[in-house]
mmCIF file of C-alpha atoms in Angstrom:
data_model
loop_
_atom_site.group_PDB
_atom_site.id
_atom_site.type_symbol
_atom_site.label_atom_id
_atom_site.label_comp_id
_atom_site.label_asym_id
_atom_site.label_seq_id
_atom_site.Cartn_x
_atom_site.Cartn_y
_atom_site.Cartn_z
ATOM 1 C CA ARG A 1 0.000 0.000 0.000
ATOM 2 C CA LYS A 2 1.359 3.457 -0.904
ATOM 3 C CA GLU A 3 2.307 5.790 1.935
ATOM 4 C CA VAL A 4 0.458 8.709 0.348
ATOM 5 C CA GLU A 5 -2.413 8.493 -2.136
ATOM 6 C CA GLN A 6 -3.764 11.314 -4.236
ATOM 7 C CA ASP A 7 -6.234 11.605 -7.084
ATOM 8 C CA PRO A 8 -3.950 12.366 -10.059
ATOM 9 C CA GLY A 9 -6.633 14.412 -11.827
ATOM 10 C CA PRO A 10 -6.287 16.273 -14.096
ATOM 11 C CA PHE A 11 -8.454 19.022 -12.725
ATOM 12 C CA ASN A 12 -9.343 21.614 -15.366
ATOM 13 C CA VAL A 13 -11.121 24.606 -13.841
ATOM 14 C CA PRO A 14 -12.027 28.104 -15.052
ATOM 15 C CA GLU A 15 -10.353 31.166 -13.591
ATOM 16 C CA GLY A 16 -12.028 32.255 -10.395
ATOM 17 C CA ALA A 17 -13.238 28.761 -9.487
ATOM 18 C CA THR A 18 -12.700 27.059 -6.148
ATOM 19 C CA VAL A 19 -10.989 23.678 -6.314
ATOM 20 C CA ALA A 20 -10.212 21.122 -3.607
ATOM 21 C CA PHE A 21 -7.615 18.361 -3.543
ATOM 22 C CA ASN A 22 -7.567 15.451 -1.158
ATOM 23 C CA CYS A 23 -4.934 13.054 -0.003
ATOM 24 C CA THR A 24 -4.783 10.103 2.389
ATOM 25 C CA TYR A 25 -1.799 8.627 4.190
ATOM 26 C CA SER A 26 -1.411 5.077 5.414
ATOM 27 C CA ASN A 27 0.820 5.332 8.488
ATOM 28 C CA SER A 28 -0.744 6.818 11.601
ATOM 29 C CA ALA A 29 2.738 7.504 13.006
ATOM 30 C CA SER A 30 3.292 10.216 10.375
ATOM 31 C CA GLN A 31 4.224 13.404 12.148
ATOM 32 C CA SER A 32 4.220 16.355 9.766
ATOM 33 C CA PHE A 33 2.236 17.210 6.684
ATOM 34 C CA PHE A 34 2.774 19.521 3.744
ATOM 35 C CA TRP A 35 1.608 20.567 0.312
ATOM 36 C CA TYR A 36 4.279 21.145 -2.313
ATOM 37 C CA ARG A 37 3.797 22.621 -5.750
ATOM 38 C CA GLN A 38 5.679 21.437 -8.853
ATOM 39 C CA ASP A 39 5.525 23.361 -12.106
ATOM 40 C CA CYS A 40 6.140 21.512 -15.364
ATOM 41 C CA ARG A 41 9.786 20.423 -15.667
ATOM 42 C CA LYS A 42 10.711 22.282 -12.480
ATOM 43 C CA GLU A 43 11.590 21.265 -8.944
ATOM 44 C CA PRO A 44 8.978 20.914 -6.174
ATOM 45 C CA LYS A 45 8.606 23.879 -3.841
ATOM 46 C CA LEU A 46 6.904 24.088 -0.468
ATOM 47 C CA LEU A 47 3.452 25.634 -0.720
ATOM 48 C CA MET A 48 2.401 25.311 2.902
ATOM 49 C CA SER A 49 2.592 23.163 5.986
ATOM 50 C CA VAL A 50 -0.629 21.569 7.239
ATOM 51 C CA TYR A 51 -1.678 21.746 10.878
ATOM 52 C CA SER A 52 -4.427 19.892 12.734
ATOM 53 C CA SER A 53 -6.207 23.156 13.451
ATOM 54 C CA GLY A 54 -6.286 23.997 9.759
ATOM 55 C CA ASN A 55 -4.369 26.895 8.300
ATOM 56 C CA GLU A 56 -4.781 29.490 5.619
ATOM 57 C CA ASP A 57 -2.363 31.375 3.412
ATOM 58 C CA GLY A 58 -4.153 33.854 1.226
ATOM 59 C CA ARG A 59 -6.352 31.930 -1.203
ATOM 60 C CA PHE A 60 -5.042 28.574 0.027
ATOM 61 C CA THR A 61 -6.501 26.621 2.957
ATOM 62 C CA ALA A 62 -5.092 23.341 4.230
ATOM 63 C CA GLN A 63 -6.781 20.893 6.588
ATOM 64 C CA LEU A 64 -5.609 17.782 8.398
ATOM 65 C CA ASN A 65 -7.786 15.076 9.905
ATOM 66 C CA ARG A 66 -5.526 12.747 11.882
ATOM 67 C CA ALA A 67 -8.351 10.366 12.795
ATOM 68 C CA SER A 68 -9.177 9.765 9.140
ATOM 69 C CA GLN A 69 -5.554 10.197 7.984
ATOM 70 C CA TYR A 70 -6.748 12.695 5.449
ATOM 71 C CA ILE A 71 -5.276 15.973 4.188
ATOM 72 C CA SER A 72 -6.926 18.554 1.969
ATOM 73 C CA LEU A 73 -6.019 21.700 0.059
ATOM 74 C CA LEU A 74 -8.588 24.269 -1.027
ATOM 75 C CA ILE A 75 -7.755 26.936 -3.581
ATOM 76 C CA ARG A 76 -10.185 29.835 -3.881
ATOM 77 C CA ASP A 77 -10.446 32.284 -6.771
ATOM 78 C CA SER A 78 -8.122 30.226 -8.988
ATOM 79 C CA LYS A 79 -5.580 32.109 -11.080
ATOM 80 C CA LEU A 80 -3.902 31.014 -14.304
ATOM 81 C CA SER A 81 -0.631 30.948 -12.364
ATOM 82 C CA ASP A 82 -2.019 28.249 -10.038
ATOM 83 C CA SER A 83 -1.674 25.712 -12.882
ATOM 84 C CA ALA A 84 0.784 23.116 -11.582
ATOM 85 C CA THR A 85 0.984 19.710 -9.927
ATOM 86 C CA TYR A 86 0.213 19.720 -6.213
ATOM 87 C CA LEU A 87 2.076 17.138 -4.154
ATOM 88 C CA CYS A 88 0.835 15.891 -0.808
ATOM 89 C CA VAL A 89 3.773 15.111 1.500
ATOM 90 C CA VAL A 90 3.984 13.462 4.906
ATOM 91 C CA LYS A 91 7.031 13.205 7.129
ATOM 92 C CA ARG A 92 7.860 10.428 9.568
ATOM 93 C CA GLY A 93 11.204 10.521 11.330
ATOM 94 C CA ASP A 94 13.750 11.782 8.814
ATOM 95 C CA GLN A 95 11.771 10.584 5.798
ATOM 96 C CA PHE A 96 9.506 12.584 3.519
ATOM 97 C CA TYR A 97 6.912 10.570 1.583
ATOM 98 C CA PHE A 98 5.441 12.119 -1.546
ATOM 99 C CA GLY A 99 2.146 11.463 -3.265
ATOM 100 C CA THR A 100 2.153 11.209 -7.042
ATOM 101 C CA GLY A 101 0.576 14.659 -7.286
ATOM 102 C CA THR A 102 -2.664 16.150 -8.557
ATOM 103 C CA SER A 103 -2.501 18.089 -11.811
ATOM 104 C CA LEU A 104 -4.377 21.399 -11.978
ATOM 105 C CA THR A 105 -4.942 23.492 -15.089
ATOM 106 C CA VAL A 106 -6.724 26.817 -14.697
ATOM 107 C CA ILE A 107 -8.396 27.859 -17.936
ATOM 108 C CA PRO A 108 -9.000 31.498 -18.972
ATOM 109 C CA ASP B 1 22.583 32.878 -5.898
ATOM 110 C CA THR B 2 21.360 29.346 -6.429
ATOM 111 C CA ALA B 3 20.627 27.732 -3.069
ATOM 112 C CA VAL B 4 20.805 24.074 -4.153
ATOM 113 C CA SER B 5 22.650 23.515 -7.394
ATOM 114 C CA GLN B 6 23.045 20.290 -9.339
ATOM 115 C CA THR B 7 25.262 19.462 -12.277
ATOM 116 C CA PRO B 8 24.751 18.428 -14.953
ATOM 117 C CA LYS B 9 21.149 19.447 -15.678
ATOM 118 C CA TYR B 10 20.933 17.061 -18.599
ATOM 119 C CA LEU B 11 22.801 13.814 -19.151
ATOM 120 C CA VAL B 12 22.378 11.454 -22.098
ATOM 121 C CA THR B 13 24.463 8.309 -22.025
ATOM 122 C CA GLN B 14 24.654 4.710 -23.173
ATOM 123 C CA MET B 15 23.724 1.636 -21.171
ATOM 124 C CA GLY B 16 26.620 0.258 -19.211
ATOM 125 C CA ASN B 17 28.368 3.592 -18.687
ATOM 126 C CA ASP B 18 29.226 5.101 -15.299
ATOM 127 C CA LYS B 19 28.139 8.662 -14.513
ATOM 128 C CA SER B 20 28.067 11.106 -11.602
ATOM 129 C CA ILE B 21 25.739 13.912 -10.583
ATOM 130 C CA LYS B 22 26.980 16.590 -8.209
ATOM 131 C CA CYS B 23 25.000 18.632 -5.708
ATOM 132 C CA GLU B 24 25.987 21.605 -3.600
ATOM 133 C CA GLN B 25 23.939 23.709 -1.209
ATOM 134 C CA ASN B 26 24.970 27.100 0.180
ATOM 135 C CA LEU B 27 22.175 27.311 2.751
ATOM 136 C CA GLY B 28 24.131 25.859 5.661
ATOM 137 C CA HIS B 29 21.666 22.973 6.008
ATOM 138 C CA ASP B 30 22.732 19.808 7.810
ATOM 139 C CA THR B 31 20.605 17.288 5.912
ATOM 140 C CA MET B 32 20.755 16.488 2.208
ATOM 141 C CA TYR B 33 18.774 14.052 0.067
ATOM 142 C CA TRP B 34 18.687 12.386 -3.308
ATOM 143 C CA TYR B 35 15.261 11.734 -4.837
ATOM 144 C CA LYS B 36 14.364 9.983 -8.091
ATOM 145 C CA GLN B 37 11.329 11.123 -10.087
ATOM 146 C CA ASP B 38 10.268 8.604 -12.690
ATOM 147 C CA SER B 39 8.147 9.031 -15.813
ATOM 148 C CA LYS B 40 4.987 8.709 -13.706
ATOM 149 C CA LYS B 41 6.166 11.741 -11.689
ATOM 150 C CA PHE B 42 6.531 9.710 -8.495
ATOM 151 C CA LEU B 43 9.225 11.188 -6.208
ATOM 152 C CA LYS B 44 11.044 8.468 -4.313
ATOM 153 C CA ILE B 45 13.720 8.930 -1.656
ATOM 154 C CA MET B 46 17.029 7.248 -2.421
ATOM 155 C CA PHE B 47 19.484 8.491 0.196
ATOM 156 C CA SER B 48 19.805 11.023 2.958
ATOM 157 C CA TYR B 49 22.848 12.358 4.753
ATOM 158 C CA ASN B 50 22.982 14.366 7.937
ATOM 159 C CA ASN B 51 26.256 16.205 8.434
ATOM 160 C CA LYS B 52 28.098 13.749 6.160
ATOM 161 C CA GLU B 53 26.579 10.669 7.865
ATOM 162 C CA LEU B 54 24.278 8.361 5.884
ATOM 163 C CA ILE B 55 20.891 8.250 7.650
ATOM 164 C CA ILE B 56 18.546 6.931 4.968
ATOM 165 C CA ASN B 57 19.466 4.280 2.457
ATOM 166 C CA GLU B 58 16.356 3.044 0.690
ATOM 167 C CA THR B 59 16.179 -0.106 -1.368
ATOM 168 C CA VAL B 60 18.331 1.137 -4.195
ATOM 169 C CA PRO B 61 20.582 -1.059 -6.358
ATOM 170 C CA ASN B 62 24.159 -0.936 -5.133
ATOM 171 C CA ARG B 63 25.114 0.474 -8.523
ATOM 172 C CA PHE B 64 24.096 3.776 -6.924
ATOM 173 C CA SER B 65 26.629 5.163 -4.485
ATOM 174 C CA PRO B 66 26.269 8.494 -2.708
ATOM 175 C CA LYS B 67 29.228 10.435 -1.346
ATOM 176 C CA SER B 68 29.209 13.402 0.978
ATOM 177 C CA PRO B 69 32.672 14.963 1.263
ATOM 178 C CA ASP B 70 31.281 17.707 3.521
ATOM 179 C CA LYS B 71 27.856 18.802 4.673
ATOM 180 C CA ALA B 72 27.431 21.189 1.738
ATOM 181 C CA HIS B 73 27.956 18.528 -0.922
ATOM 182 C CA LEU B 74 26.205 15.283 -1.787
ATOM 183 C CA ASN B 75 27.190 13.536 -4.999
ATOM 184 C CA LEU B 76 25.617 10.518 -6.666
ATOM 185 C CA HIS B 77 27.624 8.033 -8.691
ATOM 186 C CA ILE B 78 25.879 5.451 -10.830
ATOM 187 C CA ASN B 79 27.686 2.417 -12.242
ATOM 188 C CA SER B 80 26.628 0.243 -15.177
ATOM 189 C CA LEU B 81 23.680 2.401 -16.166
ATOM 190 C CA GLU B 82 20.464 0.651 -17.207
ATOM 191 C CA LEU B 83 17.481 1.844 -19.246
ATOM 192 C CA GLY B 84 15.340 1.927 -16.085
ATOM 193 C CA ASP B 85 17.677 4.474 -14.515
ATOM 194 C CA SER B 86 16.300 7.133 -16.885
ATOM 195 C CA ALA B 87 14.589 9.684 -14.639
ATOM 196 C CA VAL B 88 14.990 13.107 -13.112
ATOM 197 C CA TYR B 89 17.228 13.031 -10.044
ATOM 198 C CA PHE B 90 16.600 15.786 -7.501
ATOM 199 C CA CYS B 91 18.954 16.823 -4.769
ATOM 200 C CA ALA B 92 17.387 18.531 -1.752
ATOM 201 C CA SER B 93 18.446 19.932 1.596
ATOM 202 C CA SER B 94 16.589 20.566 4.816
ATOM 203 C CA PRO B 95 17.411 22.881 7.719
ATOM 204 C CA THR B 96 17.545 21.556 11.268
ATOM 205 C CA THR B 97 15.576 24.572 12.477
ATOM 206 C CA ARG B 98 12.737 23.931 10.002
ATOM 207 C CA PRO B 99 12.985 20.181 9.401
ATOM 208 C CA GLY B 100 9.719 20.140 7.501
ATOM 209 C CA GLU B 101 10.956 22.138 4.579
ATOM 210 C CA LEU B 102 12.829 20.657 1.650
ATOM 211 C CA PHE B 103 14.750 22.911 -0.725
ATOM 212 C CA PHE B 104 15.206 21.194 -4.071
ATOM 213 C CA GLY B 105 17.763 21.659 -6.781
ATOM 214 C CA GLU B 106 16.533 22.079 -10.353
ATOM 215 C CA GLY B 107 16.975 18.404 -11.097
ATOM 216 C CA SER B 108 19.271 16.383 -13.338
ATOM 217 C CA ARG B 109 17.490 14.699 -16.240
ATOM 218 C CA LEU B 110 19.229 11.418 -17.033
ATOM 219 C CA THR B 111 18.438 9.563 -20.246
ATOM 220 C CA VAL B 112 19.975 6.127 -20.770
ATOM 221 C CA LEU B 113 19.937 4.883 -24.369
#
């Protein structure tokens, strides 16, 4: 069973739409949780950490449900520049485990 | 200034050859990683070093050998290259003060013919 599972998409949404991505993780001992963003043919970059209380950064809101082992990312008012692959990441000990990513294309 | 730099960015070579990829970070981080991203975009950890000590060594063929001469450098040497080694190899580093954040290099795209 994979450590981190994500719906690969693709998600094609119009500008201004709200879109949500989900992810589940298999090991309850996972300690830290993140969303990374990877543009086409570029390296992944940290988008935001995810806390149990939920956290927001501008148009982006992340949620963590430890009981269900479920992580989400909500993007409001989508911009063309949000088009990318969004990677769900969990950390346990020194190891980071990546999901395969969810592809988002925002259409004008 | 590039924080995590890898060379070469592109590498095309024949099966059976030996090649190296170099990585340097100027962020003062203690922990460095090598990841492999295959054609399905799955990022898989290969190795991790903390202050020159190997701390993660995933199930990787022993044709792959990492070397960390100091905490700012982590190189990857690959012997007897195979077609399945074709991938993008990312180097990353992580600060002790913010252990949740990975800073990636731009990647080295290896194609084995």
